[in-house]
Amino acid sequence: MNFIQLNNARIAYVREGQGVPVLLLHGLGSSLQDWQPQINDLSRYAQVWALDLRGHGDSQALRAPVTVAELAGDVAEFIETVGIQDCILVGISMGGMIGFELLARRPELLGGLVVINSAPSFPLDSWAVRFKVATRLAMIRLLGLKTLGHVLAHKLFPHPEQADLRRRVAQRLASNDRVSYLHALRAILGWAAPDSVNQADVPVLVVAGDRDYTPLAFKQAYTAQLLNAKLEVVCDSGHATPLDQPEQLNALLHDFIRRDCPFTEVAAYVP
């Protein structure tokens, strides 16, 4: 594990491999550890960077409200400081939201964007969504992150053979700092990327698990509005696609980088 002091926080990160720079951003309540299947695969042909977002993993805790734009500012500063402009940014869930924020505000930093089970907005536009958010907040306050981790892990990994994944992810969620988690959760509620997200001429790959929380039609609709985007669906996958279908995702990442990366030739994918 490495550390870098940015303007607003001390950030933990790892770097492995050589080649085209790829930056991995995890989701809410996760950490860079959940990217290990991708780090192992991508580092065979790419220079892989993965960081713990502020308030997560080994990075500095959140002790005040934060916005998605501010978290994206951390990532932009990280990219510039370590010198990986034109990187391929890969973000899942909240990490994908940060990717959309950068696509809108700092597209010159990105050579490509992959968003997994994410969206350019989190509207609180229905009673069903507001009820789900209220239920999660109440569960955290009354029962704690350990219970939340147990519940979410069973939703993410419902199959009997996924017991080890359930255990590891439940432990990871339970280990979060409660205050940091709540600040990060509130950051995404009602958030939307600036309208300029639809004008950025950066290649975008939208990856959707077929059992993700949000309907496929929602992802199809926003993908069609982006200037240069393609949608791929991963079969038998929930919200945690990098963990429940790593080989399918790794193949999609390889094809996207090989097709759109201006830096280097990438060999044919061998899982």
Coordinates of C-alpha atoms in Angstrom, one line a residue:
M1 CA 0.0 0.0 0.0
N2 CA 1.2 3.5 -0.9
F3 CA 0.0 6.9 0.3
I4 CA -0.2 10.3 -1.2
Q5 CA -1.1 13.6 0.5
L6 CA -3.6 15.6 -1.6
N7 CA -5.0 19.0 -0.8
N8 CA -8.0 17.6 1.1
A9 CA -6.9 14.1 2.3
R10 CA -4.3 11.5 2.6
I11 CA -5.2 8.8 0.0
A12 CA -4.1 5.2 -0.1
Y13 CA -3.4 3.5 -3.4
V14 CA -1.7 0.6 -5.2
R15 CA 0.1 0.5 -8.5
E16 CA 1.0 -2.6 -10.5
G17 CA 2.1 -3.4 -14.0
Q18 CA 3.3 -1.5 -17.0
G19 CA 1.5 -0.1 -20.1
V20 CA -1.6 2.0 -20.6
P21 CA -2.7 3.6 -17.3
V22 CA -5.9 2.3 -15.9
L23 CA -7.4 3.8 -12.7
L24 CA -9.9 1.8 -10.7
L25 CA -12.5 3.5 -8.4
H26 CA -14.6 1.4 -6.0
G27 CA -18.1 1.9 -4.8
L28 CA -19.8 3.1 -1.6
G29 CA -18.6 1.2 1.5
S30 CA -16.0 -0.7 -0.6
S31 CA -12.2 -0.3 -1.0
L32 CA -9.5 -1.0 -3.6
Q33 CA -9.3 -4.6 -2.3
D34 CA -12.5 -5.4 -4.1
W35 CA -10.7 -4.8 -7.4
Q36 CA -8.2 -7.6 -6.9
P37 CA -9.4 -9.9 -9.7
Q38 CA -9.1 -6.9 -12.1
I39 CA -5.7 -5.8 -10.7
N40 CA -4.4 -9.3 -11.3
D41 CA -5.6 -9.5 -14.8
L42 CA -5.1 -5.9 -16.1
S43 CA -1.5 -5.7 -14.7
R44 CA -0.5 -8.3 -17.3
Y45 CA -0.7 -5.6 -20.0
A46 CA -1.5 -2.3 -18.3
Q47 CA -0.2 0.1 -15.6
V48 CA -3.0 -0.4 -13.0
W49 CA -3.7 2.2 -10.3
A50 CA -6.4 1.6 -7.6
L51 CA -7.2 4.0 -4.8
D52 CA -9.3 4.1 -1.7
L53 CA -11.6 7.1 -2.0
R54 CA -11.7 9.6 0.8
G55 CA -13.6 8.1 3.8
H56 CA -12.9 4.5 2.6
G57 CA -10.3 1.8 3.2
D58 CA -7.0 3.1 4.4
S59 CA -7.6 6.7 3.1
Q60 CA -8.4 9.6 5.4
A61 CA -11.8 9.5 7.1
L62 CA -14.6 11.9 6.3
R63 CA -15.5 14.2 9.2
A64 CA -17.7 16.7 7.4
P65 CA -20.2 16.5 4.5
V66 CA -18.7 16.0 1.1
T67 CA -20.0 16.2 -2.5
V68 CA -19.5 14.0 -5.5
A69 CA -17.8 16.9 -7.2
E70 CA -15.3 17.2 -4.3
L71 CA -14.5 13.5 -4.4
A72 CA -14.0 13.8 -8.1
G73 CA -11.7 16.7 -7.4
D74 CA -9.6 14.3 -5.2
V75 CA -9.4 11.9 -8.2
A76 CA -8.5 14.7 -10.7
E77 CA -5.7 15.9 -8.4
F78 CA -4.5 12.3 -8.0
I79 CA -4.4 11.8 -11.8
E80 CA -2.4 15.0 -12.3
T81 CA -0.1 14.4 -9.4
V82 CA 1.0 10.9 -10.4
G83 CA 1.0 11.9 -14.1
I84 CA -1.6 9.6 -15.6
Q85 CA -3.6 12.0 -17.7
D86 CA -5.5 10.2 -20.5
C87 CA -5.9 7.2 -18.2
I88 CA -8.8 4.7 -18.7
L89 CA -10.9 5.3 -15.6
V90 CA -13.0 2.3 -14.4
G91 CA -15.6 3.0 -11.7
I92 CA -18.3 0.9 -10.2
S93 CA -21.4 2.4 -8.6
M94 CA -20.3 5.5 -6.7
G95 CA -16.9 5.2 -8.4
G96 CA -18.8 5.4 -11.7
M97 CA -20.6 8.5 -10.6
I98 CA -17.2 10.1 -9.9
G99 CA -16.2 9.0 -13.4
F100 CA -19.3 10.8 -14.9
E101 CA -18.5 13.9 -12.8
L102 CA -14.9 13.9 -14.3
L103 CA -16.3 13.2 -17.8
A104 CA -18.4 16.4 -17.5
R105 CA -15.9 18.7 -15.7
R106 CA -12.4 17.4 -16.7
P107 CA -12.8 15.2 -19.8
E108 CA -9.2 16.1 -20.8
L109 CA -8.0 13.8 -18.0
L110 CA -9.6 10.7 -19.5
G111 CA -8.6 8.6 -22.4
G112 CA -11.7 6.4 -21.8
L113 CA -14.3 5.7 -19.1
V114 CA -15.9 2.5 -18.0
V115 CA -18.9 2.7 -15.6
I116 CA -20.2 -0.5 -14.0
N117 CA -23.7 -0.6 -12.5
S118 CA -23.7 3.2 -12.2
A119 CA -25.4 6.2 -13.6
P120 CA -24.9 10.0 -14.2
S121 CA -27.5 10.8 -11.6
F122 CA -29.1 9.5 -8.4
P123 CA -32.6 11.1 -8.5
L124 CA -34.8 10.9 -5.4
D125 CA -37.8 11.1 -7.7
S126 CA -40.1 8.4 -6.4
W127 CA -41.5 7.2 -3.1
A128 CA -39.9 3.7 -3.7
V129 CA -36.4 5.2 -4.0
R130 CA -36.9 7.5 -1.0
F131 CA -38.2 4.5 1.1
K132 CA -35.1 2.4 0.2
V133 CA -32.8 5.3 1.2
A134 CA -34.7 5.9 4.5
T135 CA -34.6 2.2 5.3
R136 CA -30.8 2.0 4.8
L137 CA -30.2 5.1 7.0
A138 CA -32.5 3.7 9.7
M139 CA -30.7 0.3 9.6
I140 CA -27.3 2.0 10.0
R141 CA -28.5 4.1 12.9
L142 CA -30.4 1.3 14.7
L143 CA -28.5 -1.8 13.8
G144 CA -25.1 -0.7 12.6
L145 CA -22.9 -1.4 9.6
K146 CA -22.4 -5.0 10.6
T147 CA -26.1 -5.8 10.0
L148 CA -26.1 -3.7 6.9
G149 CA -23.1 -5.6 5.6
H150 CA -24.8 -8.9 6.3
V151 CA -28.0 -7.9 4.5
L152 CA -26.3 -6.4 1.5
A153 CA -23.9 -9.3 1.0
H154 CA -26.7 -11.7 0.8
K155 CA -28.4 -9.6 -1.8
L156 CA -25.2 -9.2 -3.8
F157 CA -24.2 -12.9 -3.7
P158 CA -27.4 -15.1 -3.5
H159 CA -25.9 -18.3 -4.8
P160 CA -24.7 -21.1 -2.4
E161 CA -21.3 -21.2 -4.0
Q162 CA -20.8 -17.5 -3.3
A163 CA -20.6 -18.0 0.5
D164 CA -16.9 -16.9 0.7
L165 CA -17.7 -13.7 -1.3
R166 CA -20.7 -13.0 1.0
R167 CA -18.4 -13.4 4.1
R168 CA -15.6 -11.2 2.7
V169 CA -17.9 -8.4 1.5
A170 CA -20.0 -8.4 4.7
Q171 CA -16.8 -8.0 6.7
R172 CA -15.5 -5.2 4.4
L173 CA -18.8 -3.3 4.8
A174 CA -18.8 -3.8 8.6
S175 CA -15.3 -2.4 8.9
N176 CA -16.3 1.0 7.4
D177 CA -16.1 4.0 9.6
R178 CA -19.8 4.8 10.3
V179 CA -19.5 8.6 10.1
S180 CA -17.5 8.4 6.8
Y181 CA -20.0 6.0 5.3
L182 CA -22.9 8.2 6.1
H183 CA -21.2 11.3 4.6
A184 CA -20.4 9.4 1.5
L185 CA -23.9 8.0 1.2
R186 CA -25.5 11.5 1.6
A187 CA -23.1 12.8 -1.1
I188 CA -24.8 10.7 -3.8
L189 CA -28.4 11.3 -2.8
G190 CA -30.0 13.6 -5.3
W191 CA -26.7 14.1 -7.2
A192 CA -26.6 14.6 -11.0
A193 CA -23.6 15.2 -13.2
P194 CA -23.5 18.5 -15.1
D195 CA -25.3 18.4 -18.5
S196 CA -22.0 18.7 -20.2
V197 CA -21.5 15.0 -19.5
N198 CA -23.5 14.3 -22.7
Q199 CA -21.1 16.4 -24.9
A200 CA -17.8 14.9 -23.8
D201 CA -16.2 13.1 -26.8
V202 CA -14.5 10.4 -24.7
P203 CA -15.1 6.7 -25.3
V204 CA -17.5 5.3 -22.7
L205 CA -18.3 1.7 -21.9
V206 CA -21.4 1.2 -19.8
V207 CA -21.4 -2.3 -18.1
A208 CA -24.6 -3.5 -16.6
G209 CA -25.1 -6.7 -14.5
D210 CA -28.4 -8.3 -15.6
R211 CA -29.5 -8.5 -12.0
D212 CA -28.4 -5.0 -10.9
Y213 CA -30.6 -2.8 -8.7
T214 CA -31.6 -0.4 -11.5
P215 CA -33.4 -1.6 -14.7
L216 CA -31.5 -2.1 -17.9
A217 CA -33.9 0.3 -19.6
F218 CA -32.6 3.1 -17.4
K219 CA -29.0 2.4 -18.5
Q220 CA -30.0 2.1 -22.1
A221 CA -31.6 5.5 -22.0
Y222 CA -28.7 7.4 -20.5
T223 CA -26.2 5.5 -22.7
A224 CA -28.1 6.7 -25.8
Q225 CA -27.7 10.3 -24.6
L226 CA -23.9 10.1 -24.2
L227 CA -21.9 11.2 -27.2
N228 CA -19.6 8.2 -27.6
A229 CA -20.9 5.3 -25.5
K230 CA -21.7 1.6 -25.8
L231 CA -23.6 -0.7 -23.4
E232 CA -22.6 -4.3 -22.5
V233 CA -24.7 -6.6 -20.3
V234 CA -23.0 -9.1 -18.1
C235 CA -25.1 -12.3 -17.5
D236 CA -25.8 -13.7 -14.1
S237 CA -24.4 -10.7 -12.3
G238 CA -25.8 -8.4 -9.6
H239 CA -24.4 -5.0 -8.5
A240 CA -20.9 -6.4 -7.7
T241 CA -20.0 -7.5 -11.2
P242 CA -16.2 -7.2 -10.6
L243 CA -16.5 -9.9 -8.0
D244 CA -19.3 -12.1 -9.1
Q245 CA -18.3 -12.3 -12.8
P246 CA -14.7 -11.2 -13.0
E247 CA -13.8 -13.1 -16.2
Q248 CA -16.6 -11.6 -18.2
L249 CA -15.8 -8.1 -16.9
N250 CA -12.0 -8.6 -17.5
A251 CA -12.7 -9.6 -21.1
L252 CA -14.9 -6.5 -21.7
L253 CA -12.2 -4.2 -20.2
H254 CA -9.5 -5.7 -22.4
D255 CA -11.6 -5.3 -25.5
F256 CA -12.4 -1.7 -24.6
I257 CA -8.8 -0.8 -23.9
R258 CA -7.6 -2.5 -27.0
R259 CA -10.2 -0.8 -29.2
D260 CA -10.1 2.7 -27.8
C261 CA -6.7 3.1 -26.2
P262 CA -4.3 5.4 -28.1
F263 CA -1.2 4.4 -26.2
T264 CA -0.2 0.9 -27.0
E265 CA -1.0 -2.4 -28.6
V266 CA -2.8 -4.8 -26.4
A267 CA -2.5 -8.6 -27.0
A268 CA -5.5 -10.8 -27.6
Y269 CA -7.3 -11.6 -24.3
V270 CA -6.5 -14.9 -22.7
P271 CA -8.5 -15.5 -19.4

